[in-house]
Tab-separated table of C-alpha atoms and ligand atoms in Angstrom:
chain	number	residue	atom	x	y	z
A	1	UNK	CA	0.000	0.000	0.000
A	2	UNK	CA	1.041	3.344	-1.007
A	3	UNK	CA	1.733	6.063	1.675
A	4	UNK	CA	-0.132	9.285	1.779
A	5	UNK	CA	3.945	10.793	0.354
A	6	UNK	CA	3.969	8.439	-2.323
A	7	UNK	CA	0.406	8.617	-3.482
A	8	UNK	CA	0.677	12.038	-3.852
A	9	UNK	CA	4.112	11.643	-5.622
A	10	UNK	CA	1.964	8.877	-7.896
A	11	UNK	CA	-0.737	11.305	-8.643
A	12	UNK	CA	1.614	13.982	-9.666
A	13	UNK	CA	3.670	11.648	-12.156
A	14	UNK	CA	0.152	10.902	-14.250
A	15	UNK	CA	-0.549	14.801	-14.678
A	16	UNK	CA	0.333	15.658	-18.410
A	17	UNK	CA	2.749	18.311	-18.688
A	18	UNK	CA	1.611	21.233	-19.750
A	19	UNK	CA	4.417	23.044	-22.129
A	20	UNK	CA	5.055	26.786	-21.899
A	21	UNK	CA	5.048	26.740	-25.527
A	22	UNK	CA	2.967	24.414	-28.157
A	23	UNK	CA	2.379	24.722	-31.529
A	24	UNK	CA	-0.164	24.439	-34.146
A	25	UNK	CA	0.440	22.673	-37.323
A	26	UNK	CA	-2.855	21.875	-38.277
A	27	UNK	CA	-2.929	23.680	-42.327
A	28	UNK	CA	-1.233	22.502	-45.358
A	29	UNK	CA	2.411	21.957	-43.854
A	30	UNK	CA	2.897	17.766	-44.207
A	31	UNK	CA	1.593	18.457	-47.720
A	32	UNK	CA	3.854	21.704	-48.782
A	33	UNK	CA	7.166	19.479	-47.291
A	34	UNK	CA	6.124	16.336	-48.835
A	35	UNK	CA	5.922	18.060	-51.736
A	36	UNK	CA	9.531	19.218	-51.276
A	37	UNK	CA	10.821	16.071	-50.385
A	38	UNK	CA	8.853	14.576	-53.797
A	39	UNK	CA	10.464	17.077	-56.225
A	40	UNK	CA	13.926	17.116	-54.770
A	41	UNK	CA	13.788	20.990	-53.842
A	42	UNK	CA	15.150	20.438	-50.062
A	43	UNK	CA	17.877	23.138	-49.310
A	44	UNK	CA	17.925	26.737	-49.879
A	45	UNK	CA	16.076	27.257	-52.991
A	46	UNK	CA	12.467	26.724	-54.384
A	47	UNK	CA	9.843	27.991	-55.082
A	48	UNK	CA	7.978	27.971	-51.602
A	49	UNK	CA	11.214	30.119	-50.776
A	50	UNK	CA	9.970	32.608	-53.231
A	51	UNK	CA	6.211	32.259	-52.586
A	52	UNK	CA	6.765	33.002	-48.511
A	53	UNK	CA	9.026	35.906	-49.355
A	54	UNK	CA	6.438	37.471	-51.791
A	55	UNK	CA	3.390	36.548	-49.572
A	56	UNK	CA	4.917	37.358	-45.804
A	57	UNK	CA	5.983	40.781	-47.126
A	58	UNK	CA	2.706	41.685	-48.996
A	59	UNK	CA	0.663	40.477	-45.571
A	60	UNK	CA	3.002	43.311	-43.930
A	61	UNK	CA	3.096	45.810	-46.554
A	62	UNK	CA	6.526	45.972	-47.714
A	63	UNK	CA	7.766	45.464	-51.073
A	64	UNK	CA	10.894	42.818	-50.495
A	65	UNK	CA	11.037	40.076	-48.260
A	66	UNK	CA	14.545	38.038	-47.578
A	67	UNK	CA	13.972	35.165	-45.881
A	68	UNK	CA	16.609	33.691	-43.467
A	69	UNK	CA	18.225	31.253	-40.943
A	70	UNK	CA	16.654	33.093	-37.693
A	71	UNK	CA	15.457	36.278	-36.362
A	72	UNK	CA	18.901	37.063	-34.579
A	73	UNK	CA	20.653	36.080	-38.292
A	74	UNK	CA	17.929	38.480	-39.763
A	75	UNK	CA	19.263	41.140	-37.011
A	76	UNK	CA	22.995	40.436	-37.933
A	77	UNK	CA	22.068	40.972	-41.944
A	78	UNK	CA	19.524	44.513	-41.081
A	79	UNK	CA	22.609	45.797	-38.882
A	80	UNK	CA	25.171	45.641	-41.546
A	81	UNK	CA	22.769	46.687	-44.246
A	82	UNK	CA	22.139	49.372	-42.152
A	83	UNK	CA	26.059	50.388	-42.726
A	84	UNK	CA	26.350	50.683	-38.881
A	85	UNK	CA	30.039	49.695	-38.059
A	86	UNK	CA	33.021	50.623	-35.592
A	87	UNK	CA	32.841	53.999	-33.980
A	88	UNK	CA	28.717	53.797	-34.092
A	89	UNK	CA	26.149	53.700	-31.225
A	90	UNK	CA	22.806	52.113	-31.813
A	91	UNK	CA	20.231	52.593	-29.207
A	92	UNK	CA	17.778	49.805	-28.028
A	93	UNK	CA	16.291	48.559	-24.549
A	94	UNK	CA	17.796	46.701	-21.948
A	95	UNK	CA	15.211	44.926	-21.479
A	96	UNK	CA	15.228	42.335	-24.852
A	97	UNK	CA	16.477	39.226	-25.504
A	98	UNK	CA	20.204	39.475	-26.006
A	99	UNK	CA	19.924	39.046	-30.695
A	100	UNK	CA	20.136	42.982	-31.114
A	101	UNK	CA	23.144	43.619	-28.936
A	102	UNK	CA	24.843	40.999	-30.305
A	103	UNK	CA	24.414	42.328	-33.957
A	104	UNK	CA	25.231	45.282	-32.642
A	105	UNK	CA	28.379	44.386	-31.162
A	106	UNK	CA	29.474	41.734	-33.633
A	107	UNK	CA	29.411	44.788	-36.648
A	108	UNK	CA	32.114	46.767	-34.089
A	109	UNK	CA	29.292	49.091	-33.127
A	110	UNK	CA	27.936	50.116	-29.272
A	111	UNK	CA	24.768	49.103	-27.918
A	112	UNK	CA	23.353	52.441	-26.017
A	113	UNK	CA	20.220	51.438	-24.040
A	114	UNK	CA	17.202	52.721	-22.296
A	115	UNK	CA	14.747	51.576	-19.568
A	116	UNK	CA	11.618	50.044	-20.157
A	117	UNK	CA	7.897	51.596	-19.800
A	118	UNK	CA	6.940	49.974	-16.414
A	119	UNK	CA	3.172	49.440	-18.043
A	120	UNK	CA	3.851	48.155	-21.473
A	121	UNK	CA	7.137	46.435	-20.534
A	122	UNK	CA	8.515	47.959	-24.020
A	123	UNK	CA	11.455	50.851	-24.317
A	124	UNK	CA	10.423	53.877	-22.531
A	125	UNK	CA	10.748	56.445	-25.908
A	126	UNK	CA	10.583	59.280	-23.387
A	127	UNK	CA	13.688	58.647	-22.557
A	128	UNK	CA	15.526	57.877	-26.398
A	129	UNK	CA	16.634	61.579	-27.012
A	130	UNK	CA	18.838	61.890	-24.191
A	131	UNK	CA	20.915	58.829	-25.303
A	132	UNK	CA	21.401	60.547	-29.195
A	133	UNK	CA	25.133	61.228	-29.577
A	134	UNK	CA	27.106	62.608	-32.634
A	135	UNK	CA	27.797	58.604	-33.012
A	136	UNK	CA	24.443	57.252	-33.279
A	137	UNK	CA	23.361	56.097	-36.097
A	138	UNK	CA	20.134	54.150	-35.591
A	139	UNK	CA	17.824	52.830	-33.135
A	140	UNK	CA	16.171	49.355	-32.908
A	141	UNK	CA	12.899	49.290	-31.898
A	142	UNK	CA	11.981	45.622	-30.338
A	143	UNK	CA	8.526	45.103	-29.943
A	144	UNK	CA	7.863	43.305	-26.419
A	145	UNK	CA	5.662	40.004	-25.721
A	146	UNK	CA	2.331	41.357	-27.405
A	147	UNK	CA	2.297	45.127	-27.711
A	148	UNK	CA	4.441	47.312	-30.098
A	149	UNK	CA	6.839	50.009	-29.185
A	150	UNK	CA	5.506	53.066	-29.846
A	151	UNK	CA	6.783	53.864	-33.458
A	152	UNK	CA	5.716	57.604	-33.744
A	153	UNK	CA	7.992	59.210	-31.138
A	154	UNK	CA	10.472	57.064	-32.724
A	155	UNK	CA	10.101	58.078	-36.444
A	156	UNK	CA	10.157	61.263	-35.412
A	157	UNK	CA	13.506	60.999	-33.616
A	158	UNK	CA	14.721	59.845	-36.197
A	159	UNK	CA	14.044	62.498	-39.056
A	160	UNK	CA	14.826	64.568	-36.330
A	161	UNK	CA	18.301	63.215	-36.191
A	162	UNK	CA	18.797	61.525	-39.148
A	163	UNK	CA	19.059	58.247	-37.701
A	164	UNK	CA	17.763	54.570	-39.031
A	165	UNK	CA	15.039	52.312	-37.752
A	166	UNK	CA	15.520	48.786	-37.551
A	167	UNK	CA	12.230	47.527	-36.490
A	168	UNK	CA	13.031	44.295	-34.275
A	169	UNK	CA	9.091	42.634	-34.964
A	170	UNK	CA	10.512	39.329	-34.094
A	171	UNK	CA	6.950	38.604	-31.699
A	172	UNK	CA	4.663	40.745	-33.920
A	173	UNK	CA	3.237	38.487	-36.721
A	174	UNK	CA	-0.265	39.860	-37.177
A	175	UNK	CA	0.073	43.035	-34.479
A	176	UNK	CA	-0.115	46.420	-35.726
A	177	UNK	CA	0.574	50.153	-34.395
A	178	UNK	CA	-2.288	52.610	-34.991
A	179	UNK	CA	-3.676	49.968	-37.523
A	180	UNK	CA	-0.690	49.495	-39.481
A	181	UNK	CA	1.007	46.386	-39.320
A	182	UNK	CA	4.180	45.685	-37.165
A	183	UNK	CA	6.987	45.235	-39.148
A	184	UNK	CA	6.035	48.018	-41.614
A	185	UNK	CA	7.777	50.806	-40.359
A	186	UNK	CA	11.606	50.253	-40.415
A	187	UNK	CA	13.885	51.104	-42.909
A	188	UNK	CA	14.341	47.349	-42.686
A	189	UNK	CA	12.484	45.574	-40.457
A	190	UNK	CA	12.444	41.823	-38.806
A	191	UNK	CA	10.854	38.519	-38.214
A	192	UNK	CA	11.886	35.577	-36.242
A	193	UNK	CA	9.681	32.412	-36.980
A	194	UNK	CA	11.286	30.133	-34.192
A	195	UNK	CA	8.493	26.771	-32.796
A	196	UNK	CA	6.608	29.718	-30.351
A	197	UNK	CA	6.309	32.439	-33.029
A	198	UNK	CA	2.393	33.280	-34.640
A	199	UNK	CA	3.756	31.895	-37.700
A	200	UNK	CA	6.623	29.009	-37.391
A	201	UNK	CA	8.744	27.696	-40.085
A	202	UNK	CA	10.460	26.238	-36.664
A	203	UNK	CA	13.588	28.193	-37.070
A	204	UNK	CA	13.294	30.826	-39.405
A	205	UNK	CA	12.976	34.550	-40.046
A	206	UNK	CA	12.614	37.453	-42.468
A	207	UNK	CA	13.971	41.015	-43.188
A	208	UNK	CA	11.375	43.142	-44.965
A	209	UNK	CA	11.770	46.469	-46.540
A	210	UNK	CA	10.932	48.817	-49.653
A	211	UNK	CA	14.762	49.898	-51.168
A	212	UNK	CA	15.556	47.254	-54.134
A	213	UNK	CA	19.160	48.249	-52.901
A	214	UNK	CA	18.976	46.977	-49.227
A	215	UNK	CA	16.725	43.900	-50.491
A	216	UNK	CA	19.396	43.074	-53.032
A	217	UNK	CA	22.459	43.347	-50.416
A	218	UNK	CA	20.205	41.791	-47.896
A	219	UNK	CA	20.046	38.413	-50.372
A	220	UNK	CA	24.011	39.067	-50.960
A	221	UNK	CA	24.497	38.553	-47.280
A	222	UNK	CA	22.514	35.762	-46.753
A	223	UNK	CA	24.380	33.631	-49.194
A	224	UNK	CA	27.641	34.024	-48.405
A	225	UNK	CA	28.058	37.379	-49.975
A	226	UNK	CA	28.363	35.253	-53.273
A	227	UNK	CA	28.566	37.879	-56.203
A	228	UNK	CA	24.797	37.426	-57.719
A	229	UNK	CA	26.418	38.395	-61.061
A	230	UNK	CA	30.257	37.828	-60.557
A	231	UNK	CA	32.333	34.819	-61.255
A	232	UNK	CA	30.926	32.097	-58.362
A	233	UNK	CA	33.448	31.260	-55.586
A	234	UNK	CA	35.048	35.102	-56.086
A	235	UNK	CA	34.057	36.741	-52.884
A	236	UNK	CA	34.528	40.876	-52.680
A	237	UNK	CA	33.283	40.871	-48.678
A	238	UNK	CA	32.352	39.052	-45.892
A	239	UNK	CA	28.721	37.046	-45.461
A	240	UNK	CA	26.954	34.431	-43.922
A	241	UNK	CA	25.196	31.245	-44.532
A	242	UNK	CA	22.109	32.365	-43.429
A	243	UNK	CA	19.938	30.989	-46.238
A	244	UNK	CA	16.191	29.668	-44.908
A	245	UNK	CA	15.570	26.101	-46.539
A	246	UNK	CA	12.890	25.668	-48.394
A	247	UNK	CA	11.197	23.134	-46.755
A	248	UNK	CA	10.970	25.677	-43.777
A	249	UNK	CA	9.745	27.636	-46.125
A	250	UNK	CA	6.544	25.251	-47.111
A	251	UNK	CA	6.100	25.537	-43.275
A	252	UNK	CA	5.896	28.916	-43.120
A	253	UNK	CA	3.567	29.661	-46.376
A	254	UNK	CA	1.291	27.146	-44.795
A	255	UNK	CA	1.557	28.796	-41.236
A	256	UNK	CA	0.806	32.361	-42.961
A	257	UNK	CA	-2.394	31.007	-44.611
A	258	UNK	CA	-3.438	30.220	-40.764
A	259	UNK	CA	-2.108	33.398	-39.778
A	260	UNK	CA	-5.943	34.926	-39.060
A	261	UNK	CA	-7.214	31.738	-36.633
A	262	UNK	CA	-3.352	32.110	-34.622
A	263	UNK	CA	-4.181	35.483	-33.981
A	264	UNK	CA	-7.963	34.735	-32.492
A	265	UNK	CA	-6.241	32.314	-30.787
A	266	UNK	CA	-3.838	34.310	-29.142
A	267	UNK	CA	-6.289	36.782	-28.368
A	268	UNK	CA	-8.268	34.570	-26.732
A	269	UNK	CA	-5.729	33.287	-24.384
A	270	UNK	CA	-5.116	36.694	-23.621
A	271	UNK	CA	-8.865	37.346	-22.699
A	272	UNK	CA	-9.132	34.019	-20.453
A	273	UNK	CA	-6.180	34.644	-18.006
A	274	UNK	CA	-6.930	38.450	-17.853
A	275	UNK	CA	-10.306	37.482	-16.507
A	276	UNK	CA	-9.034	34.014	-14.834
A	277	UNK	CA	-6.277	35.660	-13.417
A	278	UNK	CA	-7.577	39.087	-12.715
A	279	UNK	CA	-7.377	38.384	-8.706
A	280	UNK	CA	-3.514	38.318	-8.933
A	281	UNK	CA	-3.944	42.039	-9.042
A	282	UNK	CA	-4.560	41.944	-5.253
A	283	UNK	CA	-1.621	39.636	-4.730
A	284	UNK	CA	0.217	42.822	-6.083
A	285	UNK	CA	1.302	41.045	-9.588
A	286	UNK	CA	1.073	43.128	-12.750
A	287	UNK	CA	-0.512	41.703	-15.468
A	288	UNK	CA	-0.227	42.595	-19.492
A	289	UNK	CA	-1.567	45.718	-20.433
A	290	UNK	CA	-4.848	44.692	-22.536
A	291	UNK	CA	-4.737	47.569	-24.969
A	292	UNK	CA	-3.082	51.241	-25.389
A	293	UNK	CA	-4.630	54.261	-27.634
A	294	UNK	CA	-2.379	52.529	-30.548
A	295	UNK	CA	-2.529	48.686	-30.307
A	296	UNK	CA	-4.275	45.170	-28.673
A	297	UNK	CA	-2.514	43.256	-27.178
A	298	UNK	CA	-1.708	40.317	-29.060
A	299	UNK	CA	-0.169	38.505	-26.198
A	300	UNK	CA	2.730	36.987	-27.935
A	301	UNK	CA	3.117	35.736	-24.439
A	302	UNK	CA	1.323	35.649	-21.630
A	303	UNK	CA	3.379	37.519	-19.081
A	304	UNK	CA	3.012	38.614	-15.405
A	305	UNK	CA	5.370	40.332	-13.087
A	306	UNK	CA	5.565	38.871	-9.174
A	307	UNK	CA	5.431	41.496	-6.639
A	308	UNK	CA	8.927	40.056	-5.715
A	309	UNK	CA	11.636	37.831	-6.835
A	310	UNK	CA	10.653	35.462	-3.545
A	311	UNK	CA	7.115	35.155	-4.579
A	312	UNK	CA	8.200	34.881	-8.206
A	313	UNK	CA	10.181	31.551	-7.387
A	314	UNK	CA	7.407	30.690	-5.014
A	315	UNK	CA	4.318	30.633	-7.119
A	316	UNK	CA	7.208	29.344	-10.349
A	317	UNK	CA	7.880	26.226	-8.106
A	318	UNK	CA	4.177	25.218	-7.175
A	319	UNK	CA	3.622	25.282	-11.210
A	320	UNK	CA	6.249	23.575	-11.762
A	321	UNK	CA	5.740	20.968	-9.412
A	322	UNK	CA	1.942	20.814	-11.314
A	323	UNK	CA	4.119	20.391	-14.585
A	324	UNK	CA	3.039	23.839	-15.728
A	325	UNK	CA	5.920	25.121	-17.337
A	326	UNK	CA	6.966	28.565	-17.459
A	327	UNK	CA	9.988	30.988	-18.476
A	328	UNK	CA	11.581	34.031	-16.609
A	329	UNK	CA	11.506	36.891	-18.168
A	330	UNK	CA	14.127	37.951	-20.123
A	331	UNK	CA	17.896	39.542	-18.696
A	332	UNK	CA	19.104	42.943	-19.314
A	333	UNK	CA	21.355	43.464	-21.535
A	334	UNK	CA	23.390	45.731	-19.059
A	335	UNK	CA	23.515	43.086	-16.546
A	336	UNK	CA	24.831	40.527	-19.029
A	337	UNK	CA	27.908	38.366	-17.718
A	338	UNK	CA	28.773	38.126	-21.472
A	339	UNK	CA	29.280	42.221	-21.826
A	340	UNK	CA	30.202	43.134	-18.699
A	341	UNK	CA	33.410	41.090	-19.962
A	342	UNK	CA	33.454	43.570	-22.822
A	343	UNK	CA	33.575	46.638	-20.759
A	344	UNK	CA	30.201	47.518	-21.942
A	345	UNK	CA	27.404	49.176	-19.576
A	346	UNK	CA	30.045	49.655	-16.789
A	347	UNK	CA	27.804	50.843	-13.522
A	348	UNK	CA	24.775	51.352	-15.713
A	349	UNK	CA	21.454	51.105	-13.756
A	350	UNK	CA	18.018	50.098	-15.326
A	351	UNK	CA	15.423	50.159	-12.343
A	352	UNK	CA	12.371	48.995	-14.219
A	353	UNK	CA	13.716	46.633	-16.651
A	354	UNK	CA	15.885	45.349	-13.671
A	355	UNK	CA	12.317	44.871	-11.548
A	356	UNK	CA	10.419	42.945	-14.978
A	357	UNK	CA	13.785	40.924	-15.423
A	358	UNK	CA	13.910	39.230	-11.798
A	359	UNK	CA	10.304	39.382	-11.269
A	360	UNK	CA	8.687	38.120	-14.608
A	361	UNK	CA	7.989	35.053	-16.439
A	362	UNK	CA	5.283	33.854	-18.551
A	363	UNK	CA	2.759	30.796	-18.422
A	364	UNK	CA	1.709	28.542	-21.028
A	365	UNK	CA	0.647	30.605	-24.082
A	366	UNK	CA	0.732	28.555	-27.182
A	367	UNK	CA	-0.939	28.323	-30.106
A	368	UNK	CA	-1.598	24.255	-29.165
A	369	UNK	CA	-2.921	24.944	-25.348
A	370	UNK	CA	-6.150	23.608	-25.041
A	371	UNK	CA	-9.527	25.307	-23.234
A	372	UNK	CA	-8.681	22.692	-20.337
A	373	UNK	CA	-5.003	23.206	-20.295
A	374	UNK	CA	-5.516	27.006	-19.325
A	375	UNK	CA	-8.396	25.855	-16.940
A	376	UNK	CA	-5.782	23.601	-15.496
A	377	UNK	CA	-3.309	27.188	-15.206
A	378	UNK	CA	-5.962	29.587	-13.821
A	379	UNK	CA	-6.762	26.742	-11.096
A	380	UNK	CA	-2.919	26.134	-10.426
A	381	UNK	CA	-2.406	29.926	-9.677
A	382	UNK	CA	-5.673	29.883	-7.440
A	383	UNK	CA	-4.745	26.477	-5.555
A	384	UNK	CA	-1.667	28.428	-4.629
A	385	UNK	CA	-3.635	31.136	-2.944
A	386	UNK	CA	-6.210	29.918	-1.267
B	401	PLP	C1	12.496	40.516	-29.899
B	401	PLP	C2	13.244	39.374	-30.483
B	401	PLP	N1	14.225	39.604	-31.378
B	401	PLP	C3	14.923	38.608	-31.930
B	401	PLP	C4	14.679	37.299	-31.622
B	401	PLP	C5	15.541	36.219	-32.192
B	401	PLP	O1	14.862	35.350	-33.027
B	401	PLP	P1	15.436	33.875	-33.276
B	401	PLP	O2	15.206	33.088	-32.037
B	401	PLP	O3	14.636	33.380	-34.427
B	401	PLP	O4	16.874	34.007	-33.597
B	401	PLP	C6	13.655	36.991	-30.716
B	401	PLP	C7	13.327	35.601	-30.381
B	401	PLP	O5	12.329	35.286	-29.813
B	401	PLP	C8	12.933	38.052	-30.108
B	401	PLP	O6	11.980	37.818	-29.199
């Protein structure tokens, strides 16, 4: 006979995990690969290449698309396009995941960076024109877990200054500022399409803009900086294999024709833990920001900030031990082992982004999660305070 430990233990072992992320391949994607595999198109060219490039960018509004390896290797390509090199400061927030900085830094450039908006978790623009320099030369704007950056202040910095926008819409497939899609305002601008994206080609991404020239260097990058006219093997610069396959491809055309039902989805996710998960409010948590005067939230993720880093790891724990899985938040870049070894952001200090970074993480909030999976979340968090 079991004891009352080990039944408990037993119970626990037959609850099915619920993932932070899940997917939804549900459209034409065995068919689009198959047909891949069938007519011998399997690596970096093909049509279905062509066909996501032509449709992704048309969905956003942009005449070129480049598809590529990853977000972060669409990042690396938009930076260099961008002509941003040594002796050139780029400004973007500390609170991101780490891609930008690292195209930043890897072009011989200096990430400059700016605290977040404590209410929409994304770069506080108030505070951009203070960090313009004689050296800067452009500013990424990230878009963070479901609602956009706001572009205006932005643009307008930047005619003001002359600077470049690199729009980092990584999250943002099927958001849109002031009714104009995400991803449509950069002078290039970028996708990621990674397994917990809107649209997934698994790993994947895109760089989207309107100048044939940037669109044809972007391409020249991608593959190896191969001369698209020249002699083949003669190289004139330095590129990267960054080319998307096109099988991932066929993924992603089939993802984009689903595009519409992901974002219902995602919206109601987003709907069902604000109301499920409204009473966290007196536990002192902050939860996403439903809507601004210029966007819904499209709750890329479903995120929530603890009231402190004790109750974070707390409340993270009993989920876990319910197999609920969740992720922190992510690390500021100023606080990053990896450039305080480069001398960068020496004594720099962040306060909000610092508070989101330790006290944040996000719940299951995938495009797979089922009506009882997020019953199964809402009751977890309650259990755990009553
Ligand atoms: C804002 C942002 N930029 C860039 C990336 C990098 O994309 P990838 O993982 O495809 O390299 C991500 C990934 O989620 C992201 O959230």
């Amino acid at each position: 006979m079991r004891t009352h430990g080990e039944y408990v233990i037993y119970c626990k072992s037959m609850i099915k995990p619920i993932p932070v992320n899940s997917f939804h391949l549900k459209g034409n994607e065995k068919k689009y690969i198959n047909d891949c595999i069938d007519s011998g198109w399997i690596s970096g060219e093909g049509q279905y290449i062509e066909k996501f490039e032509n449709q992704f960018s048309q969905y956003v509004g942009r005449d070129f698309g480049i598809a590529v390896a990853n977000g972060s290797a669409a990042l690396d390509i938009a930076v260099l396009a961008t002509e941003i090199g040594p002796g050139d400061e780029v400004i973007i927030p500390t609170f991101t995941i780490i891609s930008p900085a690292l195209s930043i830094v890897k072009a011989g450039a200096t990430p400059v960076l700016v605290d977040s908006d404590p209410i929409t978790w994304n770069m506080d623009v108030t505070q951009v024109e203070a960090k313009i320099t004689s050296k800067t030369r452009a500013i990424i704007a990230v878009h963070i877990y479901g609602l956009p950056v706001e572009m205006e202040p932005l643009l307008q910095l930047a005619k003001k200054y002359h600077l470049k926008i690199i729009e980092d819409a990584a999250e943002m497939q099927g958001q849109t500022y002031n009714e104009k899609n995400c991803g449509s305002f950069g002078d290039i601008s970028t996708f990621s399409f990674y397994a917990n994206k809107l649209i997934t080609t698994g790993e994947g991404g895109m760089i989207v803009c309107d100048d044939p020239a940037i669109a044809k260097r972007c391409k020249k990058l991608r593959n190896l900086a191969f001369e698209p006219e020249g002699p083949r093997f003669i190289h004139h610069e330095m590129g990267f294999n960054y080319r998307m396959t096109n099988m991932q491809a066929a993924l992603g055309l089939a993802q984009l024709e689903q595009v519409n039902t992901s974002i219902d989805k995602k919206h109601s996710i987003g709907k069902y833990y604000d109301q499920h998960l409204h009473f966290l409010l007196q536990h002192k948590y902050q939860l996403p920001l439903p809507e601004t005067s210029y966007a819904h939230n499209i709750y890329w993720i479903y995120g929530v900030v603890a009231p402190d880093e004790q109750e974070k790891q707390q409340i993270v724990t009993h989920l876990k031990d319910h197999k609920i899985g969740t992720r922190p938040f992510f690390w500021c870049m100023h606080e990053q082992p990896v450039f305080k070894k480069l001398n960068l952001f020496h004594g720099q200090k962040y306060p909000t982004a610092e508070k989101m970074a330790r006290c944040g993480f996000y719940i299951p909030s995938g495009l797979g999660l089922t009506d009882d999976e997020l019953e199964v979340v809402a009751k977890t968090f309650r259990d755990f305070y009553e």
